[in-house]
PDB file of C-alpha atoms in Angstrom:
ATOM      1  CA  MET A   1     -11.470   9.891  21.296  1.00 53.00           C
ATOM      2  CA  ASN A   2     -14.972   9.206  22.590  1.00 51.00           C
ATOM      3  CA  ASN A   3     -15.668   5.470  22.926  1.00 54.00           C
ATOM      4  CA  HIS A   4     -19.415   6.104  22.877  1.00 62.00           C
ATOM      5  CA  ILE A   5     -19.476   7.161  19.236  1.00 73.00           C
ATOM      6  CA  ASP A   6     -21.838   5.055  17.146  1.00 87.00           C
ATOM      7  CA  ARG A   7     -19.453   3.016  14.972  1.00 90.00           C
ATOM      8  CA  LEU A   8     -21.713   3.142  11.939  1.00 92.00           C
ATOM      9  CA  ASP A   9     -22.023   6.937  12.167  1.00 94.00           C
ATOM     10  CA  PHE A  10     -18.245   7.231  12.471  1.00 95.00           C
ATOM     11  CA  ILE A  11     -17.625   4.997   9.432  1.00 96.00           C
ATOM     12  CA  HIS A  12     -20.354   6.838   7.495  1.00 96.00           C
ATOM     13  CA  LEU A  13     -18.790  10.232   8.242  1.00 97.00           C
ATOM     14  CA  SER A  14     -15.386   8.953   7.095  1.00 97.00           C
ATOM     15  CA  ARG A  15     -16.951   8.063   3.724  1.00 97.00           C
ATOM     16  CA  CYS A  16     -18.453  11.495   3.051  1.00 97.00           C
ATOM     17  CA  ARG A  17     -16.812  13.662   0.429  1.00 96.00           C
ATOM     18  CA  TYR A  18     -14.686  16.422   1.992  1.00 96.00           C
ATOM     19  CA  ALA A  19     -14.699  14.688   5.400  1.00 96.00           C
ATOM     20  CA  THR A  20     -10.916  14.452   5.493  1.00 95.00           C
ATOM     21  CA  ARG A  21      -9.070  12.962   8.467  1.00 94.00           C
ATOM     22  CA  GLY A  22      -8.202  16.513   9.521  1.00 94.00           C
ATOM     23  CA  PHE A  23     -11.855  17.590   9.284  1.00 95.00           C
ATOM     24  CA  ILE A  24     -13.059  14.597  11.338  1.00 95.00           C
ATOM     25  CA  ARG A  25     -10.475  15.127  14.087  1.00 93.00           C
ATOM     26  CA  LYS A  26     -11.415  18.820  14.278  1.00 94.00           C
ATOM     27  CA  TRP A  27     -15.138  18.058  14.302  1.00 95.00           C
ATOM     28  CA  LEU A  28     -14.837  15.471  17.097  1.00 93.00           C
ATOM     29  CA  GLU A  29     -13.403  18.152  19.379  1.00 93.00           C
ATOM     30  CA  ILE A  30     -16.719  20.016  19.019  1.00 92.00           C
ATOM     31  CA  ASP A  31     -19.145  17.115  18.677  1.00 93.00           C
ATOM     32  CA  SER A  32     -17.558  14.124  20.414  1.00 89.00           C
ATOM     33  CA  ASP A  33     -20.534  11.758  19.996  1.00 90.00           C
ATOM     34  CA  LEU A  34     -21.404  12.839  16.419  1.00 92.00           C
ATOM     35  CA  LYS A  35     -24.950  13.895  17.296  1.00 92.00           C
ATOM     36  CA  LYS A  36     -24.726  17.566  16.322  1.00 94.00           C
ATOM     37  CA  ILE A  37     -23.452  16.991  12.765  1.00 95.00           C
ATOM     38  CA  TYR A  38     -26.688  15.184  11.844  1.00 94.00           C
ATOM     39  CA  GLN A  39     -28.787  18.216  12.836  1.00 95.00           C
ATOM     40  CA  ILE A  40     -26.659  21.046  11.528  1.00 95.00           C
ATOM     41  CA  SER A  41     -27.150  23.153   8.367  1.00 96.00           C
ATOM     42  CA  SER A  42     -24.454  23.563   5.719  1.00 95.00           C
ATOM     43  CA  GLN A  43     -24.159  27.275   6.636  1.00 96.00           C
ATOM     44  CA  GLU A  44     -23.439  26.416  10.280  1.00 96.00           C
ATOM     45  CA  LEU A  45     -20.994  23.656   9.350  1.00 96.00           C
ATOM     46  CA  SER A  46     -19.181  25.948   6.948  1.00 95.00           C
ATOM     47  CA  LYS A  47     -18.902  28.624   9.645  1.00 94.00           C
ATOM     48  CA  ILE A  48     -17.737  26.332  12.485  1.00 93.00           C
ATOM     49  CA  ILE A  49     -15.077  24.413  10.541  1.00 91.00           C
ATOM     50  CA  GLN A  50     -14.335  27.116   7.959  1.00 91.00           C
ATOM     51  CA  ILE A  51     -14.847  25.104   4.811  1.00 92.00           C
ATOM     52  CA  PRO A  52     -16.628  26.511   1.749  1.00 95.00           C
ATOM     53  CA  GLN A  53     -20.400  26.145   1.984  1.00 95.00           C
ATOM     54  CA  LYS A  54     -20.523  24.173  -1.269  1.00 97.00           C
ATOM     55  CA  LYS A  55     -18.260  21.519   0.284  1.00 96.00           C
ATOM     56  CA  ALA A  56     -20.309  21.542   3.490  1.00 96.00           C
ATOM     57  CA  GLN A  57     -23.469  20.940   1.396  1.00 97.00           C
ATOM     58  CA  ILE A  58     -21.917  17.942  -0.393  1.00 97.00           C
ATOM     59  CA  LEU A  59     -20.596  16.520   2.878  1.00 97.00           C
ATOM     60  CA  LEU A  60     -24.010  16.736   4.566  1.00 97.00           C
ATOM     61  CA  LYS A  61     -25.750  15.322   1.493  1.00 97.00           C
ATOM     62  CA  ASP A  62     -23.515  12.227   1.775  1.00 97.00           C
ATOM     63  CA  LEU A  63     -24.118  12.088   5.527  1.00 96.00           C
ATOM     64  CA  HIS A  64     -27.877  11.867   4.991  1.00 96.00           C
ATOM     65  CA  ASN A  65     -27.529   9.382   2.136  1.00 96.00           C
ATOM     66  CA  ASN A  66     -29.154   6.100   3.211  1.00 94.00           C
ATOM     67  CA  VAL A  67     -27.867   4.249   0.140  1.00 96.00           C
ATOM     68  CA  LEU A  68     -24.320   4.895   1.364  1.00 96.00           C
ATOM     69  CA  LYS A  69     -25.299   3.695   4.850  1.00 94.00           C
ATOM     70  CA  LYS A  70     -26.743   0.460   3.407  1.00 95.00           C
ATOM     71  CA  LYS A  71     -23.583  -0.056   1.362  1.00 96.00           C
ATOM     72  CA  ILE A  72     -21.472   0.247   4.540  1.00 96.00           C
ATOM     73  CA  LEU A  73     -23.707  -2.318   6.296  1.00 95.00           C
ATOM     74  CA  THR A  74     -23.042  -4.770   3.437  1.00 95.00           C
ATOM     75  CA  GLU A  75     -19.287  -4.119   3.716  1.00 96.00           C
ATOM     76  CA  ILE A  76     -19.416  -4.765   7.483  1.00 95.00           C
ATOM     77  CA  ARG A  77     -20.721  -8.246   6.637  1.00 95.00           C
ATOM     78  CA  ASP A  78     -18.026  -8.879   4.017  1.00 95.00           C
ATOM     79  CA  PHE A  79     -14.964  -7.311   5.689  1.00 97.00           C
ATOM     80  CA  HIS A  80     -13.653  -6.257   9.072  1.00 96.00           C
ATOM     81  CA  ILE A  81     -14.025  -2.511   9.537  1.00 97.00           C
ATOM     82  CA  ILE A  82     -11.769  -1.316  12.336  1.00 96.00           C
ATOM     83  CA  THR A  83     -12.167   2.222  13.649  1.00 94.00           C
ATOM     84  CA  LEU A  84      -9.960   4.235  15.953  1.00 89.00           C
ATOM     85  CA  VAL A  85     -12.372   3.511  18.817  1.00 82.00           C
ATOM     86  CA  ASP A  86     -12.340  -0.306  18.455  1.00 88.00           C
ATOM     87  CA  GLU A  87     -10.364  -2.746  20.599  1.00 84.00           C
ATOM     88  CA  TYR A  88      -8.782  -4.311  17.492  1.00 86.00           C
ATOM     89  CA  TYR A  89      -7.310  -0.993  16.385  1.00 93.00           C
ATOM     90  CA  PRO A  90      -3.526  -1.528  16.613  1.00 92.00           C
ATOM     91  CA  SER A  91      -2.142   0.453  19.546  1.00 90.00           C
ATOM     92  CA  MET A  92       1.200   1.114  17.798  1.00 91.00           C
ATOM     93  CA  LEU A  93      -0.596   2.721  14.877  1.00 94.00           C
ATOM     94  CA  ASN A  94      -2.494   4.969  17.254  1.00 90.00           C
ATOM     95  CA  THR A  95       0.763   6.680  18.242  1.00 91.00           C
ATOM     96  CA  ILE A  96       1.660   7.940  14.740  1.00 94.00           C
ATOM     97  CA  LYS A  97       0.962  11.348  13.289  1.00 90.00           C
ATOM     98  CA  ASP A  98      -2.216  11.322  11.167  1.00 92.00           C
ATOM     99  CA  ALA A  99      -3.188   7.756  12.102  1.00 95.00           C
ATOM    100  CA  PRO A 100      -5.892   6.277   9.844  1.00 97.00           C
ATOM    101  CA  LEU A 101      -9.351   6.705  11.386  1.00 96.00           C
ATOM    102  CA  VAL A 102     -10.864   3.662   9.687  1.00 97.00           C
ATOM    103  CA  LEU A 103      -9.184   0.496   8.409  1.00 98.00           C
ATOM    104  CA  TYR A 104     -10.789  -2.167   6.217  1.00 98.00           C
ATOM    105  CA  GLY A 105      -9.546  -5.706   6.760  1.00 98.00           C
ATOM    106  CA  ALA A 106      -9.817  -9.058   4.982  1.00 98.00           C
ATOM    107  CA  GLY A 107      -8.534 -12.059   6.906  1.00 98.00           C
ATOM    108  CA  ASN A 108      -7.461 -12.493  10.507  1.00 97.00           C
ATOM    109  CA  PRO A 109      -7.617  -9.250  12.563  1.00 96.00           C
ATOM    110  CA  GLY A 110      -6.037 -11.153  15.483  1.00 95.00           C
ATOM    111  CA  LEU A 111      -2.679 -10.514  13.762  1.00 97.00           C
ATOM    112  CA  LEU A 112      -2.994  -6.843  14.774  1.00 95.00           C
ATOM    113  CA  LYS A 113      -2.524  -7.915  18.394  1.00 93.00           C
ATOM    114  CA  LYS A 114       0.563 -10.048  17.742  1.00 94.00           C
ATOM    115  CA  GLN A 115       4.136  -8.982  18.456  1.00 93.00           C
ATOM    116  CA  PRO A 116       6.935  -8.746  17.408  1.00 95.00           C
ATOM    117  CA  THR A 117       6.233  -7.099  14.075  1.00 96.00           C
ATOM    118  CA  LEU A 118       8.648  -6.055  11.333  1.00 98.00           C
ATOM    119  CA  SER A 119       7.981  -4.355   8.023  1.00 98.00           C
ATOM    120  CA  VAL A 120      10.050  -5.749   5.170  1.00 98.00           C
ATOM    121  CA  ILE A 121      10.258  -3.532   2.105  1.00 98.00           C
ATOM    122  CA  GLY A 122      12.322  -2.814  -0.977  1.00 97.00           C
ATOM    123  CA  THR A 123      12.526  -2.119  -4.666  1.00 96.00           C
ATOM    124  CA  ARG A 124       9.933  -3.202  -7.213  1.00 96.00           C
ATOM    125  CA  ASN A 125      12.840  -4.248  -9.483  1.00 96.00           C
ATOM    126  CA  PRO A 126      14.967  -6.555  -7.338  1.00 97.00           C
ATOM    127  CA  SER A 127      18.374  -7.893  -8.372  1.00 96.00           C
ATOM    128  CA  ASN A 128      19.078 -11.610  -8.794  1.00 95.00           C
ATOM    129  CA  GLU A 129      20.565 -11.626  -5.268  1.00 95.00           C
ATOM    130  CA  ALA A 130      17.477 -10.128  -3.620  1.00 97.00           C
ATOM    131  CA  PHE A 131      15.602 -13.323  -2.790  1.00 97.00           C
ATOM    132  CA  ARG A 132      18.691 -14.903  -1.226  1.00 97.00           C
ATOM    133  CA  LYS A 133      19.175 -11.800   0.957  1.00 97.00           C
ATOM    134  CA  LEU A 134      15.516 -11.854   1.969  1.00 98.00           C
ATOM    135  CA  LYS A 135      15.446 -15.568   2.710  1.00 98.00           C
ATOM    136  CA  PHE A 136      18.644 -15.488   4.744  1.00 97.00           C
ATOM    137  CA  THR A 137      17.701 -12.515   6.920  1.00 97.00           C
ATOM    138  CA  VAL A 138      13.949 -12.989   7.337  1.00 98.00           C
ATOM    139  CA  THR A 139      13.334 -16.779   7.464  1.00 98.00           C
ATOM    140  CA  PRO A 140      14.379 -17.164  11.141  1.00 97.00           C
ATOM    141  CA  LEU A 141      11.985 -14.346  12.094  1.00 97.00           C
ATOM    142  CA  ILE A 142       9.109 -15.940  10.163  1.00 98.00           C
ATOM    143  CA  ASP A 143       9.799 -19.291  11.829  1.00 97.00           C
ATOM    144  CA  ASN A 144       9.733 -17.545  15.212  1.00 95.00           C
ATOM    145  CA  LYS A 145       6.215 -16.302  14.371  1.00 95.00           C
ATOM    146  CA  TRP A 146       7.133 -12.647  13.886  1.00 97.00           C
ATOM    147  CA  VAL A 147       4.483 -10.770  11.898  1.00 98.00           C
ATOM    148  CA  ILE A 148       5.920  -9.651   8.550  1.00 98.00           C
ATOM    149  CA  VAL A 149       4.248  -6.499   7.183  1.00 98.00           C
ATOM    150  CA  SER A 150       4.640  -5.204   3.632  1.00 98.00           C
ATOM    151  CA  GLY A 151       2.773  -3.455   0.828  1.00 97.00           C
ATOM    152  CA  MET A 152       2.011  -6.283  -1.666  1.00 98.00           C
ATOM    153  CA  ALA A 153       3.775  -4.354  -4.447  1.00 96.00           C
ATOM    154  CA  ARG A 154       5.856  -6.020  -7.137  1.00 97.00           C
ATOM    155  CA  GLY A 155       9.352  -7.051  -6.149  1.00 97.00           C
ATOM    156  CA  ILE A 156      10.556  -7.293  -2.547  1.00 98.00           C
ATOM    157  CA  ASP A 157       7.102  -6.720  -0.973  1.00 98.00           C
ATOM    158  CA  SER A 158       5.431  -9.656  -2.684  1.00 98.00           C
ATOM    159  CA  MET A 159       8.554 -11.826  -2.173  1.00 98.00           C
ATOM    160  CA  ALA A 160       8.334 -11.142   1.582  1.00 98.00           C
ATOM    161  CA  HIS A 161       4.620 -12.070   1.709  1.00 98.00           C
ATOM    162  CA  ARG A 162       5.150 -15.241  -0.370  1.00 98.00           C
ATOM    163  CA  LEU A 163       8.114 -16.408   1.702  1.00 98.00           C
ATOM    164  CA  THR A 164       6.080 -15.899   4.898  1.00 98.00           C
ATOM    165  CA  LEU A 165       3.083 -17.798   3.492  1.00 98.00           C
ATOM    166  CA  GLU A 166       5.275 -20.653   2.230  1.00 98.00           C
ATOM    167  CA  ARG A 167       6.627 -21.122   5.740  1.00 98.00           C
ATOM    168  CA  GLY A 168       3.187 -20.935   7.376  1.00 98.00           C
ATOM    169  CA  GLY A 169       4.038 -17.606   9.013  1.00 98.00           C
ATOM    170  CA  ASN A 170       2.091 -14.437   9.839  1.00 98.00           C
ATOM    171  CA  THR A 171       1.857 -11.681   7.253  1.00 98.00           C
ATOM    172  CA  ILE A 172      -0.067  -8.421   6.867  1.00 98.00           C
ATOM    173  CA  ALA A 173      -0.373  -6.623   3.500  1.00 98.00           C
ATOM    174  CA  VAL A 174      -1.254  -2.912   3.446  1.00 98.00           C
ATOM    175  CA  LEU A 175      -2.827  -1.813   0.154  1.00 98.00           C
ATOM    176  CA  GLY A 176      -3.011   1.481  -1.717  1.00 97.00           C
ATOM    177  CA  SER A 177      -6.513   0.678  -2.996  1.00 97.00           C
ATOM    178  CA  GLY A 178      -9.807  -0.903  -1.965  1.00 97.00           C
ATOM    179  CA  PHE A 179     -10.229  -4.681  -2.042  1.00 98.00           C
ATOM    180  CA  HIS A 180     -12.248  -4.646  -5.287  1.00 97.00           C
ATOM    181  CA  SER A 181      -9.389  -2.999  -7.230  1.00 97.00           C
ATOM    182  CA  ILE A 182      -6.258  -4.973  -6.399  1.00 97.00           C
ATOM    183  CA  TYR A 183      -3.104  -3.407  -7.799  1.00 96.00           C
ATOM    184  CA  PRO A 184      -1.089  -4.775  -9.508  1.00 96.00           C
ATOM    185  CA  ARG A 185      -3.729  -7.037 -11.027  1.00 96.00           C
ATOM    186  CA  GLU A 186      -1.387 -10.032 -11.221  1.00 97.00           C
ATOM    187  CA  HIS A 187      -1.379 -10.031  -7.387  1.00 98.00           C
ATOM    188  CA  ILE A 188      -5.097 -10.890  -7.108  1.00 98.00           C
ATOM    189  CA  PRO A 189      -4.240 -14.553  -6.243  1.00 98.00           C
ATOM    190  CA  LEU A 190      -1.693 -13.316  -3.672  1.00 98.00           C
ATOM    191  CA  TYR A 191      -4.327 -11.004  -2.159  1.00 98.00           C
ATOM    192  CA  GLN A 192      -6.754 -13.947  -1.941  1.00 98.00           C
ATOM    193  CA  GLN A 193      -4.153 -16.141  -0.254  1.00 98.00           C
ATOM    194  CA  ILE A 194      -3.185 -13.456   2.296  1.00 98.00           C
ATOM    195  CA  ALA A 195      -6.892 -12.824   3.026  1.00 98.00           C
ATOM    196  CA  ARG A 196      -7.240 -16.586   3.747  1.00 98.00           C
ATOM    197  CA  GLU A 197      -4.019 -17.120   5.701  1.00 98.00           C
ATOM    198  CA  GLY A 198      -2.994 -13.671   6.970  1.00 98.00           C
ATOM    199  CA  LEU A 199      -4.518 -10.192   6.934  1.00 98.00           C
ATOM    200  CA  VAL A 200      -4.973  -7.554   4.231  1.00 98.00           C
ATOM    201  CA  LEU A 201      -5.539  -3.958   5.363  1.00 98.00           C
ATOM    202  CA  SER A 202      -6.484  -0.763   3.589  1.00 98.00           C
ATOM    203  CA  GLU A 203      -7.653   2.644   4.742  1.00 97.00           C
ATOM    204  CA  TYR A 204      -9.497   2.960   1.420  1.00 97.00           C
ATOM    205  CA  PRO A 205     -13.078   1.676   1.118  1.00 97.00           C
ATOM    206  CA  PRO A 206     -13.527  -1.587  -0.839  1.00 97.00           C
ATOM    207  CA  ASP A 207     -14.767   0.120  -4.033  1.00 95.00           C
ATOM    208  CA  GLN A 208     -11.970   2.728  -4.145  1.00 95.00           C
ATOM    209  CA  PRO A 209      -9.589   2.285  -7.112  1.00 96.00           C
ATOM    210  CA  PRO A 210      -5.871   2.972  -6.573  1.00 94.00           C
ATOM    211  CA  GLN A 211      -4.638   6.558  -6.970  1.00 95.00           C
ATOM    212  CA  LYS A 212      -1.011   7.573  -7.339  1.00 93.00           C
ATOM    213  CA  TYR A 213      -0.958   9.442  -4.006  1.00 93.00           C
ATOM    214  CA  HIS A 214      -2.405   6.434  -2.129  1.00 95.00           C
ATOM    215  CA  PHE A 215       0.878   4.515  -2.252  1.00 94.00           C
ATOM    216  CA  PRO A 216       3.124   7.022  -0.453  1.00 92.00           C
ATOM    217  CA  GLU A 217       0.194   7.719   1.900  1.00 94.00           C
ATOM    218  CA  ARG A 218      -0.273   4.066   2.892  1.00 95.00           C
ATOM    219  CA  ASN A 219       3.476   3.759   3.632  1.00 95.00           C
ATOM    220  CA  ARG A 220       2.951   5.475   7.000  1.00 96.00           C
ATOM    221  CA  ILE A 221       0.709   2.520   7.942  1.00 97.00           C
ATOM    222  CA  ILE A 222       3.310  -0.089   6.885  1.00 97.00           C
ATOM    223  CA  SER A 223       5.957   1.530   9.096  1.00 97.00           C
ATOM    224  CA  GLY A 224       3.465   2.553  11.812  1.00 97.00           C
ATOM    225  CA  LEU A 225       2.233  -1.007  12.414  1.00 97.00           C
ATOM    226  CA  THR A 226       5.723  -2.244  13.262  1.00 96.00           C
ATOM    227  CA  MET A 227       8.612  -1.673  15.669  1.00 92.00           C
ATOM    228  CA  GLY A 228      11.083  -1.452  12.815  1.00 96.00           C
ATOM    229  CA  THR A 229      11.512  -1.498   9.049  1.00 98.00           C
ATOM    230  CA  LEU A 230      13.964  -3.756   7.218  1.00 98.00           C
ATOM    231  CA  VAL A 231      15.060  -2.647   3.742  1.00 98.00           C
ATOM    232  CA  ILE A 232      16.309  -5.546   1.599  1.00 98.00           C
ATOM    233  CA  GLU A 233      17.187  -3.558  -1.547  1.00 97.00           C
ATOM    234  CA  ALA A 234      16.400  -0.006  -2.608  1.00 96.00           C
ATOM    235  CA  MET A 235      17.462   2.660  -5.038  1.00 93.00           C
ATOM    236  CA  LYS A 236      18.367   6.106  -3.741  1.00 88.00           C
ATOM    237  CA  LYS A 237      15.167   7.824  -4.870  1.00 83.00           C
ATOM    238  CA  SER A 238      12.238   5.475  -4.458  1.00 84.00           C
ATOM    239  CA  GLY A 239       8.954   4.686  -2.731  1.00 83.00           C
ATOM    240  CA  THR A 240      10.968   2.539  -0.316  1.00 92.00           C
ATOM    241  CA  MET A 241      12.766   5.650   0.889  1.00 90.00           C
ATOM    242  CA  ILE A 242       9.390   7.337   1.552  1.00 91.00           C
ATOM    243  CA  THR A 243       8.542   4.468   3.931  1.00 93.00           C
ATOM    244  CA  VAL A 244      11.970   4.822   5.572  1.00 94.00           C
ATOM    245  CA  ASP A 245      11.325   8.555   6.105  1.00 93.00           C
ATOM    246  CA  GLN A 246       7.937   7.742   7.638  1.00 93.00           C
ATOM    247  CA  ALA A 247       9.531   5.135   9.936  1.00 95.00           C
ATOM    248  CA  LEU A 248      12.176   7.617  11.115  1.00 94.00           C
ATOM    249  CA  ASP A 249       9.522  10.280  11.607  1.00 94.00           C
ATOM    250  CA  GLN A 250       7.565   7.801  13.752  1.00 95.00           C
ATOM    251  CA  GLY A 251      10.633   7.008  15.872  1.00 95.00           C
ATOM    252  CA  ARG A 252      10.863   3.444  14.555  1.00 96.00           C
ATOM    253  CA  ASP A 253      14.085   1.503  13.913  1.00 96.00           C
ATOM    254  CA  VAL A 254      15.442   1.232  10.378  1.00 97.00           C
ATOM    255  CA  PHE A 255      17.524  -1.780   9.325  1.00 97.00           C
ATOM    256  CA  ALA A 256      19.210  -2.269   5.949  1.00 97.00           C
ATOM    257  CA  VAL A 257      20.948  -5.162   4.199  1.00 97.00           C
ATOM    258  CA  PRO A 258      24.188  -3.983   2.556  1.00 97.00           C
ATOM    259  CA  GLY A 259      24.885  -4.895  -1.046  1.00 95.00           C
ATOM    260  CA  ASN A 260      27.237  -4.801  -3.979  1.00 93.00           C
ATOM    261  CA  PRO A 261      28.118  -1.133  -4.677  1.00 92.00           C
ATOM    262  CA  PHE A 262      27.967  -1.847  -8.427  1.00 93.00           C
ATOM    263  CA  LEU A 263      24.265  -2.767  -8.207  1.00 94.00           C
ATOM    264  CA  LYS A 264      21.866   0.191  -8.385  1.00 94.00           C
ATOM    265  CA  GLN A 265      19.442  -1.803  -6.198  1.00 95.00           C
ATOM    266  CA  SER A 266      22.005  -1.630  -3.349  1.00 95.00           C
ATOM    267  CA  THR A 267      22.705   2.105  -3.474  1.00 95.00           C
ATOM    268  CA  GLY A 268      19.763   3.074  -1.256  1.00 95.00           C
ATOM    269  CA  CYS A 269      20.585   0.479   1.444  1.00 96.00           C
ATOM    270  CA  ASN A 270      24.280   1.349   1.470  1.00 96.00           C
ATOM    271  CA  GLU A 271      23.436   5.026   1.826  1.00 95.00           C
ATOM    272  CA  LEU A 272      20.969   4.300   4.661  1.00 96.00           C
ATOM    273  CA  ILE A 273      23.712   2.428   6.537  1.00 96.00           C
ATOM    274  CA  GLN A 274      26.098   5.311   5.923  1.00 95.00           C
ATOM    275  CA  ASN A 275      23.486   7.611   7.467  1.00 93.00           C
ATOM    276  CA  GLY A 276      23.011   5.504  10.589  1.00 94.00           C
ATOM    277  CA  ALA A 277      20.610   2.660   9.746  1.00 95.00           C
ATOM    278  CA  LYS A 278      21.556  -0.608  11.471  1.00 96.00           C
ATOM    279  CA  LEU A 279      23.499  -2.894   9.112  1.00 97.00           C
ATOM    280  CA  ILE A 280      21.850  -6.325   8.990  1.00 97.00           C
ATOM    281  CA  GLN A 281      23.870  -9.381   8.022  1.00 95.00           C
ATOM    282  CA  SER A 282      21.534 -11.935   9.608  1.00 95.00           C
ATOM    283  CA  ALA A 283      18.359 -12.178  11.694  1.00 95.00           C
ATOM    284  CA  GLU A 284      20.660 -12.361  14.715  1.00 94.00           C
ATOM    285  CA  ASP A 285      21.423  -8.645  14.273  1.00 95.00           C
ATOM    286  CA  ILE A 286      17.725  -7.775  14.652  1.00 95.00           C
ATOM    287  CA  TYR A 287      17.361 -10.049  17.689  1.00 92.00           C
ATOM    288  CA  THR A 288      20.385  -8.345  19.284  1.00 90.00           C
ATOM    289  CA  GLU A 289      19.074  -4.849  18.572  1.00 89.00           C
ATOM    290  CA  TRP A 290      15.762  -5.611  20.288  1.00 87.00           C
ATOM    291  CA  ASN A 291      17.165  -7.894  23.037  1.00 76.00           C
ATOM    292  CA  TYR A 292      14.827 -10.534  21.681  1.00 67.00           C
ATOM    293  CA  PHE A 293      15.603 -14.059  22.835  1.00 55.00           C
ATOM    294  CA  HIS A 294      14.528 -16.466  20.133  1.00 53.00           C
ATOM    295  CA  LYS A 295      13.850 -20.127  20.623  1.00 47.00           C
TER     296      LYS A 295
END
């Protein structure tokens, strides 16, 4: 992608209605520095990219909307806005299919440059054993300054973030909403703490409320930011399994903690292991898999 694109123009285009990631990628092949799109008519745009003229009109109306541009300038002051052409854009994420074009960040963007990284995920309804499993397998990694990535959802995700924060470790939360609409609402204090001590990321603009489809969509970022995904507990059909599918699709490693076959929260992990995920009994197993020599 062209490194001479004006960042503000790029962010502005990403905020226009009907400027999907697919549209933007296609358009950049024609207009790599985003000069032409500001001079074009809706008829021409509709013809070149083959979108209905009505949509082209709305898109261009947003593109010439100075109020939207001013709003973005305010957000640049309040948050980090990381585009595909910036040095802080995580290189691992750049290798995935349909990588996000723009990421909004609150906190320390330096964490995007740190390795090793591991996403730690699981059910929103953990069993009584879940925290012990998490603590036993993940604490040594946290203490070795691994970056723990998760989705700040109820259950395992928030447990993983809290454990990392308690131990003064590095954590990144990837949200399914903008920063002004934290979901679930009871995690607002957790969001604030991660923004102070770690990093919160979202591909959705700050004023965007959560939508149902955002959560499976953001899972590709959770797995894409990391070398591997560790599943602590999961049911067979769940959002966790969507992240696992994304990780496998991205060629990342999948690790799973086995569990009691009588617990429904273990069925997903046990099945993953049966299907070839690496069985994890301690952090040592992850070190061994990655030939990582810990202190």
